[in-house]
Short mmCIF file of C-alpha atoms in Angstrom, two decimals:
data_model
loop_
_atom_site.label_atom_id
_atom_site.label_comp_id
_atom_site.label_asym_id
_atom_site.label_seq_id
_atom_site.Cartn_x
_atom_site.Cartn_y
_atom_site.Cartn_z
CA UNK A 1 -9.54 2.12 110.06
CA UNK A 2 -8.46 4.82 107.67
CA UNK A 3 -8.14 2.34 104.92
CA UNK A 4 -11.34 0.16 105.53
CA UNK A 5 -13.17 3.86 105.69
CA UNK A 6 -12.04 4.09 102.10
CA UNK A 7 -13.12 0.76 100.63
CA UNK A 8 -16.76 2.05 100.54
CA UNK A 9 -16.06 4.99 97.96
CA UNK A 10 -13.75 3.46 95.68
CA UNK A 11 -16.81 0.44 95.31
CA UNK A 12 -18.92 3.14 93.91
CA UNK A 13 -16.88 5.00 92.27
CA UNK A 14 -16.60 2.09 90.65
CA UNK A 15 -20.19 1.20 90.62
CA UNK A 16 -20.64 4.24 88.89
CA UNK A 17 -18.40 3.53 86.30
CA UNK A 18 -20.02 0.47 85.21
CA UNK A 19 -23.79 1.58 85.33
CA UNK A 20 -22.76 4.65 82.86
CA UNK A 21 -21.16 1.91 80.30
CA UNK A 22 -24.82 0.99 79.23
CA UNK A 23 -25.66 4.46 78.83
CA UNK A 24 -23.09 4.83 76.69
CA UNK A 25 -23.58 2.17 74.26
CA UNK A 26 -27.24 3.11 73.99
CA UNK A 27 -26.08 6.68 72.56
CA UNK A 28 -23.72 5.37 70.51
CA UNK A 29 -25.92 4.45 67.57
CA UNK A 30 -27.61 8.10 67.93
CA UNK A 31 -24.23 8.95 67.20
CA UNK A 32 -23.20 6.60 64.44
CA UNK A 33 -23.80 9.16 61.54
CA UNK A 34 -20.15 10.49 62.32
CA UNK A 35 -17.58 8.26 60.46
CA UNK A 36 -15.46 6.00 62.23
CA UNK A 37 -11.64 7.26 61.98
CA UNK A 38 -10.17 5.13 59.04
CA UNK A 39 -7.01 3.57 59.72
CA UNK A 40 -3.72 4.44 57.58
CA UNK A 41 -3.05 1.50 55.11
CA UNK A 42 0.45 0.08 56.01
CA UNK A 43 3.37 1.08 54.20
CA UNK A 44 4.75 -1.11 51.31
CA UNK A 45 6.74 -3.18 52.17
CA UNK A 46 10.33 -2.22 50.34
CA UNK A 47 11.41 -4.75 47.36
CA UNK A 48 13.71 -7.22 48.38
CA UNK A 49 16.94 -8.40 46.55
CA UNK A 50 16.76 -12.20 46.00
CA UNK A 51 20.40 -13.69 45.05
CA UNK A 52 20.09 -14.39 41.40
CA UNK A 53 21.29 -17.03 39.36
CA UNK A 54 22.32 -16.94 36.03
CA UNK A 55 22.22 -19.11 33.30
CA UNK A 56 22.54 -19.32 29.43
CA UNK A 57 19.19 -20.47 27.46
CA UNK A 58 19.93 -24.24 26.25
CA UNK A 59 22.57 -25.08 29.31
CA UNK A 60 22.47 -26.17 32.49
CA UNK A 61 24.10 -25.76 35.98
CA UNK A 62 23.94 -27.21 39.63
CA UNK A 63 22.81 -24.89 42.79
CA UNK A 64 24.17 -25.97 46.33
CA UNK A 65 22.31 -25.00 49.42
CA UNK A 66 23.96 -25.95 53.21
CA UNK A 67 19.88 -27.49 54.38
CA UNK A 68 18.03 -30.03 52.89
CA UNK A 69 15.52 -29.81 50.31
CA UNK A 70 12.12 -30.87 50.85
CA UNK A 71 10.36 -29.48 47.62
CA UNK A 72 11.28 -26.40 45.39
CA UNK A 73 8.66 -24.34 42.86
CA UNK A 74 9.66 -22.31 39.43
CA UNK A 75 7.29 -19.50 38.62
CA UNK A 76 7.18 -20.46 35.02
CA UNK A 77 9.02 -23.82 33.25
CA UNK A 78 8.58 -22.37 29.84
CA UNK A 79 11.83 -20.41 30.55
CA UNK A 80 13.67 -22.65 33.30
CA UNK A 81 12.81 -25.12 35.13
CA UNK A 82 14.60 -26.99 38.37
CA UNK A 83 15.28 -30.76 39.31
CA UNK A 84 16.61 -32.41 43.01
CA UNK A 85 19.37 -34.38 42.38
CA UNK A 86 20.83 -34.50 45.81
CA UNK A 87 18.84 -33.51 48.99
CA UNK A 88 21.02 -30.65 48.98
CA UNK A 89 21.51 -30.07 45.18
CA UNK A 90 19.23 -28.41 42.43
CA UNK A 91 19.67 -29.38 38.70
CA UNK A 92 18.37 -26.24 36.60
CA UNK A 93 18.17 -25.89 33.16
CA UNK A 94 17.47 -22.70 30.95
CA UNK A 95 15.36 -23.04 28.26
CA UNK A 96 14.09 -19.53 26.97
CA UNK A 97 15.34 -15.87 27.97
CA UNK A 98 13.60 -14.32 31.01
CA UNK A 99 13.51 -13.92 34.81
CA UNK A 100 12.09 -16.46 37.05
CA UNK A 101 11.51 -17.19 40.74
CA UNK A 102 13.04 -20.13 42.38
CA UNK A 103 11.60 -20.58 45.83
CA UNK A 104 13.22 -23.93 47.93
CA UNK A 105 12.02 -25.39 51.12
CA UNK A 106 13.78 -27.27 53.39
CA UNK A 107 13.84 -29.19 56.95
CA UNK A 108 12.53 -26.83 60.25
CA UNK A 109 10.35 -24.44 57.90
CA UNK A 110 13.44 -23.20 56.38
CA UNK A 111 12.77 -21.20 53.13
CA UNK A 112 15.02 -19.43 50.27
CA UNK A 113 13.97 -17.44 47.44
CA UNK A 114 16.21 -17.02 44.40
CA UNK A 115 15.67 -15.07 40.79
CA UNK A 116 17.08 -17.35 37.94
CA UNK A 117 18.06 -15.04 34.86
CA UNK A 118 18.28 -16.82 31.34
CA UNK A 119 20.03 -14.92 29.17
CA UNK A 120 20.58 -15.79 25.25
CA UNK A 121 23.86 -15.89 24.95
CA UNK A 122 26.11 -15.88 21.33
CA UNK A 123 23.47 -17.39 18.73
CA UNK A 124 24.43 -20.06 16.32
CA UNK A 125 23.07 -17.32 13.98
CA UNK A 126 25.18 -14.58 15.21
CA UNK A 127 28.55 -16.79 15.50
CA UNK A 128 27.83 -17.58 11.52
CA UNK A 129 27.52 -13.95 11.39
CA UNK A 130 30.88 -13.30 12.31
CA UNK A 131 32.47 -15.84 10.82
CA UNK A 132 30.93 -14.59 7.39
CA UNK A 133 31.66 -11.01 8.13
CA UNK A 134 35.00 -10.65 10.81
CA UNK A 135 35.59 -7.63 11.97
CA UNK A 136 32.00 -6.64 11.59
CA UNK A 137 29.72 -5.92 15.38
CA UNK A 138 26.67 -7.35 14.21
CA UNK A 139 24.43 -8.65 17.72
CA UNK A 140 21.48 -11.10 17.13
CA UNK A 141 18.57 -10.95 19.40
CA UNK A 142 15.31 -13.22 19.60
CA UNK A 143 11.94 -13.02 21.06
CA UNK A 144 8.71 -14.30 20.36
CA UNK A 145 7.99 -12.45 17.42
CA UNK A 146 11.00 -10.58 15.72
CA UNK A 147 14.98 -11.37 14.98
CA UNK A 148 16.48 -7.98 15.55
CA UNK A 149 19.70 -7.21 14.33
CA UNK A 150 22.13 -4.58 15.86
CA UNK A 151 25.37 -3.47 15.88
CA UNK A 152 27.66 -1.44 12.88
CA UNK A 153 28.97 -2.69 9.81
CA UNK A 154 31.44 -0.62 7.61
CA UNK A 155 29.43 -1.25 3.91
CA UNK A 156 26.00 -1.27 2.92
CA UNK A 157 27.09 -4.82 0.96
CA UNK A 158 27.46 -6.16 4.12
CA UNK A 159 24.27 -4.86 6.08
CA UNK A 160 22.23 -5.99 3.01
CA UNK A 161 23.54 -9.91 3.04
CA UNK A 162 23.43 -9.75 6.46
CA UNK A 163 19.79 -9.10 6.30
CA UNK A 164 19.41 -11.82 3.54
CA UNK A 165 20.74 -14.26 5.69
CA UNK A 166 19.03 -13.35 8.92
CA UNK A 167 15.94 -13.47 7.19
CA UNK A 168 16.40 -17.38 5.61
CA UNK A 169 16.88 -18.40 8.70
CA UNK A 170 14.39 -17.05 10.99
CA UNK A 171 11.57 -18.99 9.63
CA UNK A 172 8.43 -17.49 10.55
CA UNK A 173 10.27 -14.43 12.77
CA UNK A 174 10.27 -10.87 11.37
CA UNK A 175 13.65 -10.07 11.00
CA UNK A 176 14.16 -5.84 11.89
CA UNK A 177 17.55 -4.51 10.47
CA UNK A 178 18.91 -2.05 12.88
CA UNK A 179 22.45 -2.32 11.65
CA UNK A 180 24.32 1.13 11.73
CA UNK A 181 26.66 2.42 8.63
CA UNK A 182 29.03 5.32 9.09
CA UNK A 183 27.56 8.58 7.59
CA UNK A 184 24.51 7.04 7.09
CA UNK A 185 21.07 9.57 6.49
CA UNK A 186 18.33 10.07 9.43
CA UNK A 187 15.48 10.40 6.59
CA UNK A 188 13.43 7.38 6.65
CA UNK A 189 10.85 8.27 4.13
CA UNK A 190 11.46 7.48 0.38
CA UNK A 191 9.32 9.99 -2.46
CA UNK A 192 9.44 8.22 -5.94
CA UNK A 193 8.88 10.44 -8.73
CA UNK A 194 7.64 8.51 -11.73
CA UNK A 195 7.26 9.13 -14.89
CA UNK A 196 5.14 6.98 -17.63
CA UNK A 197 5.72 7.75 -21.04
CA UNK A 198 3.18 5.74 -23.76
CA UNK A 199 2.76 5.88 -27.53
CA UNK A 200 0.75 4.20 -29.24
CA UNK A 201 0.31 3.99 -33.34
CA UNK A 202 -1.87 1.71 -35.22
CA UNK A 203 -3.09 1.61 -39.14
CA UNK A 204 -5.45 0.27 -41.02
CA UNK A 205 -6.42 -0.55 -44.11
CA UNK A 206 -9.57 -2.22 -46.06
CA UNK A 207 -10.28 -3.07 -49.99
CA UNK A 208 -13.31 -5.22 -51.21
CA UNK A 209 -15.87 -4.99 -53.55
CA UNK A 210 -19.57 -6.67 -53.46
CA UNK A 211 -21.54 -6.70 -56.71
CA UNK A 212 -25.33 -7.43 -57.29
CA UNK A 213 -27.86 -7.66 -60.00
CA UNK A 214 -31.17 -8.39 -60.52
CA UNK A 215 -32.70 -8.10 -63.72
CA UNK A 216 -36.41 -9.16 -64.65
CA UNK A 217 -35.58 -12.72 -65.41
CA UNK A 218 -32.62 -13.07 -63.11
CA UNK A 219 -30.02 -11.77 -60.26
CA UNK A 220 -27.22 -12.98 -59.03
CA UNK A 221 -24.69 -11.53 -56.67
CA UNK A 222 -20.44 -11.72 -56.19
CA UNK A 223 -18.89 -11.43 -52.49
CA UNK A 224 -16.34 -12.67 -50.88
CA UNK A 225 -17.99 -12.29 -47.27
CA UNK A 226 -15.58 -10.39 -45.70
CA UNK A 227 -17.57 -7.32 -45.59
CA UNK A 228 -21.56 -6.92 -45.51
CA UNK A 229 -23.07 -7.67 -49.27
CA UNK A 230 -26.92 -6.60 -50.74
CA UNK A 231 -28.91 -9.05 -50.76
CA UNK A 232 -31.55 -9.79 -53.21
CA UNK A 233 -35.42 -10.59 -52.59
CA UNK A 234 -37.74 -11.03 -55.64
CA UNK A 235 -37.51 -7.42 -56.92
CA UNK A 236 -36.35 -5.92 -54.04
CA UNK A 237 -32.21 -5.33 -53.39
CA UNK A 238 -31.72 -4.52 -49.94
CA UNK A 239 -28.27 -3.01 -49.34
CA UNK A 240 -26.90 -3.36 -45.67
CA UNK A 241 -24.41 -1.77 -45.72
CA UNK A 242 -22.94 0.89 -48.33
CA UNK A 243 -19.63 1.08 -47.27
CA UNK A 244 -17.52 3.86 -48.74
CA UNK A 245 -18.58 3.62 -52.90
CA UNK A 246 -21.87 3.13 -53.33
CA UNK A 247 -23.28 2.66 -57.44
CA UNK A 248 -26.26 1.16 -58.51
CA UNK A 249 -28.54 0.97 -62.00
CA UNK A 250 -31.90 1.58 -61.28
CA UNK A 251 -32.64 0.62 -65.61
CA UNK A 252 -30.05 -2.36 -65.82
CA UNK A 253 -30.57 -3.40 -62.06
CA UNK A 254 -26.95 -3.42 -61.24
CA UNK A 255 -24.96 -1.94 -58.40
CA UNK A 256 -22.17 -2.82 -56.48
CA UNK A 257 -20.33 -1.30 -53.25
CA UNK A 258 -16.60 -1.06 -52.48
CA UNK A 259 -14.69 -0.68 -49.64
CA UNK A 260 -11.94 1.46 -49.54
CA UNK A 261 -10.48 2.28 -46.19
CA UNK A 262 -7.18 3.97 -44.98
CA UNK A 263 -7.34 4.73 -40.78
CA UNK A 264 -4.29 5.84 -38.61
CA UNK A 265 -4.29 6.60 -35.04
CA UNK A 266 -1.56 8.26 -32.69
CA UNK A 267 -1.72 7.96 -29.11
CA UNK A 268 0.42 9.29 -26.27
CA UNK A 269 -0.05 9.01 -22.88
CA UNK A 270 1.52 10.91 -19.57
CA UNK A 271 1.26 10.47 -16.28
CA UNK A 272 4.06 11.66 -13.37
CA UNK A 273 2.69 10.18 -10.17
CA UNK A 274 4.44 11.13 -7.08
CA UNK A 275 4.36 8.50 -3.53
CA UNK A 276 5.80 8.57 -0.35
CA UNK A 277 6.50 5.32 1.87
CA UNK A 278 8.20 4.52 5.25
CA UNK A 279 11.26 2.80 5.17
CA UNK A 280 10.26 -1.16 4.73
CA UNK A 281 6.49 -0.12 4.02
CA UNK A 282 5.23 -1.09 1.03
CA UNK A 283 2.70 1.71 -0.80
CA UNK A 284 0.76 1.78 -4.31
CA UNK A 285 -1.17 4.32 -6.67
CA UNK A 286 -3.16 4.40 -8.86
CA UNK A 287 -4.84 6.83 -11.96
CA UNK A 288 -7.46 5.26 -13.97
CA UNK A 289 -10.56 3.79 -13.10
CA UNK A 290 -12.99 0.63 -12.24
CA UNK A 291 -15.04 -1.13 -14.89
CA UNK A 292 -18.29 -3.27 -13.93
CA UNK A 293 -17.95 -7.01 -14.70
CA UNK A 294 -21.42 -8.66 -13.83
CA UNK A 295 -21.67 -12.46 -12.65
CA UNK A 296 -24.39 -15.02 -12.74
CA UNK A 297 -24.63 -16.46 -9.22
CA UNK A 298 -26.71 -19.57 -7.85
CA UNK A 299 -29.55 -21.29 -9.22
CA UNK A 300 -31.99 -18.19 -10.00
CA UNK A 301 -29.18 -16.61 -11.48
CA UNK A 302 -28.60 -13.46 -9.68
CA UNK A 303 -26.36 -11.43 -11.59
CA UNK A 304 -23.69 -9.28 -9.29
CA UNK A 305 -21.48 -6.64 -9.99
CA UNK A 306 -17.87 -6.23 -9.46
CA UNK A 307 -15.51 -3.98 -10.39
CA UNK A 308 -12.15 -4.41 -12.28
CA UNK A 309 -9.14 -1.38 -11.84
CA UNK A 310 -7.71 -0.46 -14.98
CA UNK A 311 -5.10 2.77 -15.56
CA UNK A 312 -1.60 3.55 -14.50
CA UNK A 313 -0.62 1.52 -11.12
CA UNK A 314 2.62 1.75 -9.34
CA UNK A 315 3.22 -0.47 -6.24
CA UNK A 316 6.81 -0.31 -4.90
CA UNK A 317 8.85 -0.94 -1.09
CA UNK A 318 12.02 0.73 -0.73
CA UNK A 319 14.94 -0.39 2.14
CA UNK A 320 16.98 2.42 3.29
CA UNK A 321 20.42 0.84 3.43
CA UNK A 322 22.45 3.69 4.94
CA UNK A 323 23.29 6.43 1.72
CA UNK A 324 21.49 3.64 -0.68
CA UNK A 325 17.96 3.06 -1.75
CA UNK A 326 16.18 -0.46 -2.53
CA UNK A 327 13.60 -0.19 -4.49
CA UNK A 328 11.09 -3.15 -5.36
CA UNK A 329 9.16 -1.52 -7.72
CA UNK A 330 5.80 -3.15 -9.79
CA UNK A 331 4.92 -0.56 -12.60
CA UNK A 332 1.77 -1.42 -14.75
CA UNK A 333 -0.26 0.24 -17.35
CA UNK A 334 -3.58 -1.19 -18.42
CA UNK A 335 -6.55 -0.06 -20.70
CA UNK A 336 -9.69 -1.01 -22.06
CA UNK A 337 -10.16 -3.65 -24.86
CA UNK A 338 -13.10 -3.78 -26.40
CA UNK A 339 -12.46 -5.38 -29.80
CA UNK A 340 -11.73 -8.78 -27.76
CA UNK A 341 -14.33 -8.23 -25.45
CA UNK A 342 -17.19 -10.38 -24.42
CA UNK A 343 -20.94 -10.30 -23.99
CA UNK A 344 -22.71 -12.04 -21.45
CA UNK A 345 -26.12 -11.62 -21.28
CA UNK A 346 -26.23 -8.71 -23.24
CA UNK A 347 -23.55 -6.93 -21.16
CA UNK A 348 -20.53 -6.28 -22.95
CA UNK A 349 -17.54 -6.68 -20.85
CA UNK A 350 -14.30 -5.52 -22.20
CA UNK A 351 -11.29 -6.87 -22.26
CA UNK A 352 -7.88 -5.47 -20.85
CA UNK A 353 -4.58 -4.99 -22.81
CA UNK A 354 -1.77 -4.86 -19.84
CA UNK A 355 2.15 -3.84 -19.91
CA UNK A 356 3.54 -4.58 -16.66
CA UNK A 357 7.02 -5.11 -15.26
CA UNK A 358 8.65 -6.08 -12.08
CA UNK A 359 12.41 -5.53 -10.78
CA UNK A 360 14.32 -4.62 -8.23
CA UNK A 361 17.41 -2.08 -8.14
CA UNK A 362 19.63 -0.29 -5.97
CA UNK A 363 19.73 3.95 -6.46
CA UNK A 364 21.56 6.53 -4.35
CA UNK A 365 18.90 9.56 -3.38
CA UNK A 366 18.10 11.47 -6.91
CA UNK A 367 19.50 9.14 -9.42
CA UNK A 368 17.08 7.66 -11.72
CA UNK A 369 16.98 4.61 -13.63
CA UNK A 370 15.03 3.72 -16.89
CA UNK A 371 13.00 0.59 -18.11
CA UNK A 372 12.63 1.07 -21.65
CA UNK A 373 12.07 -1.65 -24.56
CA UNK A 374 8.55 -2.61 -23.38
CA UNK A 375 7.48 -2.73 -26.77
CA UNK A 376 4.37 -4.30 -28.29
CA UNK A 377 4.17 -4.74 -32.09
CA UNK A 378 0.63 -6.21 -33.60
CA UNK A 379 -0.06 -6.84 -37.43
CA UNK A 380 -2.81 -8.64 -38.69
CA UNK A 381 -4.06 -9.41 -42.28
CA UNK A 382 -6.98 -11.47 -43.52
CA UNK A 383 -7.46 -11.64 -46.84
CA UNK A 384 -10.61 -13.42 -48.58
CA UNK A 385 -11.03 -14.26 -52.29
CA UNK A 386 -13.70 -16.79 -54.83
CA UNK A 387 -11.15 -19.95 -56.09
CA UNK A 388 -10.69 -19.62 -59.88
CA UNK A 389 -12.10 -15.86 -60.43
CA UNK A 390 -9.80 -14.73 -57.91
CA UNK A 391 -7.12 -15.87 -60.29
CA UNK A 392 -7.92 -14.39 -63.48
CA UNK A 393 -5.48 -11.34 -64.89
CA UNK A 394 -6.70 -8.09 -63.91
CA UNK A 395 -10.44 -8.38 -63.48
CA UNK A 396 -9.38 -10.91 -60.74
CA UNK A 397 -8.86 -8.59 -58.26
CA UNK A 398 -13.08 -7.58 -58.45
CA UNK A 399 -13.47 -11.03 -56.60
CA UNK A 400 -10.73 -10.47 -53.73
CA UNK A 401 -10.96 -8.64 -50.18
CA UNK A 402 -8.61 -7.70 -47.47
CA UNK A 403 -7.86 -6.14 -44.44
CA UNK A 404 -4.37 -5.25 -42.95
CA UNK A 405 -4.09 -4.05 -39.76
CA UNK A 406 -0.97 -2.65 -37.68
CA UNK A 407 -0.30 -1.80 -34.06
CA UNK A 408 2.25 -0.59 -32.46
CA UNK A 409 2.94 0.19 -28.42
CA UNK A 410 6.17 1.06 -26.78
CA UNK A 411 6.17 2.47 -23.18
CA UNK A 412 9.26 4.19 -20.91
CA UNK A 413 8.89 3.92 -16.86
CA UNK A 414 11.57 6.43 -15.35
CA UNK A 415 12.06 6.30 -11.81
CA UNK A 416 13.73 8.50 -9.29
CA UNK A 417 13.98 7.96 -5.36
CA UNK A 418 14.10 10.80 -3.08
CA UNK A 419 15.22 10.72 0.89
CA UNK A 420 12.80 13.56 2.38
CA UNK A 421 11.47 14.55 5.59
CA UNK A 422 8.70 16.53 6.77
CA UNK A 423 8.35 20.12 6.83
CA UNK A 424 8.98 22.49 10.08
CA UNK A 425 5.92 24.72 10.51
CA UNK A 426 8.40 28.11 9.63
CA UNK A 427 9.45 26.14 6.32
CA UNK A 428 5.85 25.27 4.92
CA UNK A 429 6.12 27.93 1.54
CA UNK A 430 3.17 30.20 0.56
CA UNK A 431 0.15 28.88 -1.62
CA UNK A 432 -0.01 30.12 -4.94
CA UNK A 433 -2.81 32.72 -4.83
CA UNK A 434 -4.26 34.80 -7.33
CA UNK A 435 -3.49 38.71 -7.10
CA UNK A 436 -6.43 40.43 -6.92
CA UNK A 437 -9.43 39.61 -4.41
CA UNK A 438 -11.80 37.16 -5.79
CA UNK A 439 -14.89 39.64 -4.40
CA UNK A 440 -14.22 43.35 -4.40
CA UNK A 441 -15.26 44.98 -1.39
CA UNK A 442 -18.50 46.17 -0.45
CA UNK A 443 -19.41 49.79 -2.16
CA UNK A 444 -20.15 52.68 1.14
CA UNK A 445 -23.19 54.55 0.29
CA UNK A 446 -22.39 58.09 -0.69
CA UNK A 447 -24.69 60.73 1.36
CA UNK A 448 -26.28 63.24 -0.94
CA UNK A 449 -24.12 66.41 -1.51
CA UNK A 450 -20.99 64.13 -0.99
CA UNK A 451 -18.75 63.40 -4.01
CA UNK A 452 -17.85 59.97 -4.50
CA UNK A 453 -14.10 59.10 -3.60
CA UNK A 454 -12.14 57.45 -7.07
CA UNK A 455 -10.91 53.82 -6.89
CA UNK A 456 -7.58 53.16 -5.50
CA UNK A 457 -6.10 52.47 -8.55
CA UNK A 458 -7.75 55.00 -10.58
CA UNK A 459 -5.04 57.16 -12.01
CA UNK A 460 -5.39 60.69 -10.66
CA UNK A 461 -7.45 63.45 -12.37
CA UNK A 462 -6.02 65.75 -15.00
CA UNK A 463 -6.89 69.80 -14.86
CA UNK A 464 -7.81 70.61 -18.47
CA UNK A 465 -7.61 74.36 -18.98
CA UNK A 466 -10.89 75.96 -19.71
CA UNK A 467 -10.83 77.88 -23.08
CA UNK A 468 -11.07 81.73 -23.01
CA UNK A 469 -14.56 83.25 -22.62
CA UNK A 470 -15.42 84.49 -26.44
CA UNK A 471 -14.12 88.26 -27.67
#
């Protein structure tokens, strides 16, 4: 009785219970504005292992498993790729250096993962490498873009040719030289002091005569046509030119002009350009300056403007090859020309006279090497003269005309590598400043009854004894 007594209270307890649920889910969206607890992300899981098979690029080898293969898959087949043979067997081959996954399925949802490494292996490159050079540890390594070659050779000979041969056989690959050399230098910046040294002499000289006449009942007139002549008109002699002698006859009507010229010229030139460039980087400089050069474009003929560099240029790369320097150097030295110029519609565009030369040498840091001989010699001489007067005895030389001209260029490049580095903020020296101030300093108003004070580097004031008061 005890127990059925009991029944009753525990039914609405419970009752209870479920009539306040509804209540509760009405308040909970008055309640909502409170965020909801977020739940802690799960951990990561940890990396796993995965056996890994290796293999060399360009062979091949067989992988056993104890189930039996239903279907494999190879993240990428560029660098190996996987055949069945055998329900239990894998054929894979390596193709290109890299890491892949090899994931195999087999019977009962069984499932392996595997990491296939393909590693390069000896090079036909690097095996001709030390066949060429034994006893040398040169390495070859390939990627996509660059042969790199590391490792230590005992001569700079040797680094260099192995270079040379690295880089005929790469083909489109950029071949980077890392090769070491006992007590080689850390500096891998190159300063090239250069030094161009042009002279330049020419000469000239000129001889002709024109003579003219005109008389009341005649003129005439004698020239060669080498240089300008008078030219007659009724009465009227018009003279173009007078050239250096000038006589004429206003009674008789006859005059005449001669040329008579000497010129000489002397020209030196100087420039010491200093560059800096990375090891393997090529740089250039240049002193001198751009001259317009129109063009006649398209059917309206727009005319356009470009510019032309002419002056002292220096392009060179250098190759730091342990304690040596190779230089490719490309000195030039160009001016203006304007006797063999041309004009095009009415613009006269000059021509350029350039001395350029192009080598390649091997220097140890501050030696300097010389390329002298570039020498240019020009002579020229045009001589006109009137058949059969030309060739009388003495008075033949009225009817003859020359001009002889000379030139002569010769130019010196010297060249001098330097290994430098850059300068540590305590080693930077002091500009050179001047040693006074370039304003003096503001003047302070003197108050009246105050003396002013004398400059700092005034000398100081000298007593000077009074002279005795008059007896």
């Amino acid at each position: 009785m005890t127990t059925l007594s009991r029944l009753p209270g525990l039914c609405a307890i419970a009752l209870v219970v479920t009539t306040s649920n509804p209540q509760a889910q009405a308040q909970a969206p008055q309640g909502a504005a409170n965020p909801a607890p977020q739940r802690p992300l799960p951990a990561p899981e940890p990396s796993v292992d995965y056996p890994k098979i290796k293999i060399t690029a360009g062979r091949s080898t067989v992988m056993s498993t104890d189930f039996d293969i239903t279907r494999i898959a190879i993240t990428n087949p560029a660098i190996a790729d996987g055949v069945v043979v055998q329900p239990r067997e894998i054929l894979i081959d390596g193709k290109s250096a890299g890491t892949v996954s090899l994931i195999v399925w087999g019977a009962g949802g069984t499932r392996k993962q595997y990491d296939v490494v393909v590693e390069t292996g000896v090079l036909v490159l690097e095996q001709q490498l030390k066949t060429l050079f034994p006893g040398e540890d040169i390495r070859v390594t390939v990627n996509e873009e660059a042969l790199i070659l590391s490792g230590a050779v005992s001569s700079n000979t040797i680094m260099l040719r192995a270079a040379e041969i690295a880089a005929s056989s790469s083909g489109k690959l950029k071949v980077i030289n890392m090769l070491q050399l006992p007590g080689g230098n850390e500096s891998q910046q190159v300063m090239l002091q250069v030094r161009f040294a042009e002279v330049n002499r020419s000469a000239l000289k000129e001889l002709g005569i024109n003579l003219v006449a005109n008389r009341v009942d005649w003129a005439g007139r004698v020239t060669t046509g080498q240089y300008s002549a008078p030219t007659v008109n009724n009465d009227t002699t018009t003279f173009s030119d007078f050239l250096n002698i000038f006589f004429f006859s206003k009674r008789e009507g006859i005059g005449g002009v001669l040329k008579a010229l000497e010129t000489k010229g002397y020209f030196q030139s100087l420039a010491e350009p200093n560059l800096i460039a990375y090891n393997g980087q090529e740089a250039s400089f240049l002193a001198g300056g751009e001259f317009p050069v129109p063009f006649v474009s398209g059917a309206a003929g727009t005319v356009s403007v470009q510019f032309k560099e002419f002056g002292v240029r220096l392009n060179f790369k250098p190759t730091i090859a342990g304690d040596v320097i190779r230089l490719h150097v490309r000195p030039e030295v160009s001016s203006l020309d304007f006797n063999n110029g041309i004009t095009i519609t009415g613009f006269r565009i000059p021509a350029l006279t350039t001395r350029r030369a192009e080598t390649e040498v091997e220097l140890r840091d501050g030696q300097t090497f010389a390329i002298a001989g570039l020498l240019n010699n020009t002579s020229q001489l045009t001589g006109q003269q009137i058949p059969w007067l030309s060739a009388i005895p003495i008075i033949g030389n009225l009817f003859k005309s020359k001009s002889d001209r000379a030139e002569r260029t010769e130019l010196m490049v010297l060249i001098t590598p330097r290994l430098v580095r850059a300068l540590d903020p305590d080693e930077v020296p002091p500009l050179p400043t001047t040693p006074r101030d370039f304003l003096p300093p503001p003047e302070r108003e003197v108050p009246k009854g105050e003396k002013p004070a004398p400059p700092a580097d005034a000398p100081p004031a000298q007593q000077v004894p009074l002279p005795p008061p008059p007896k």
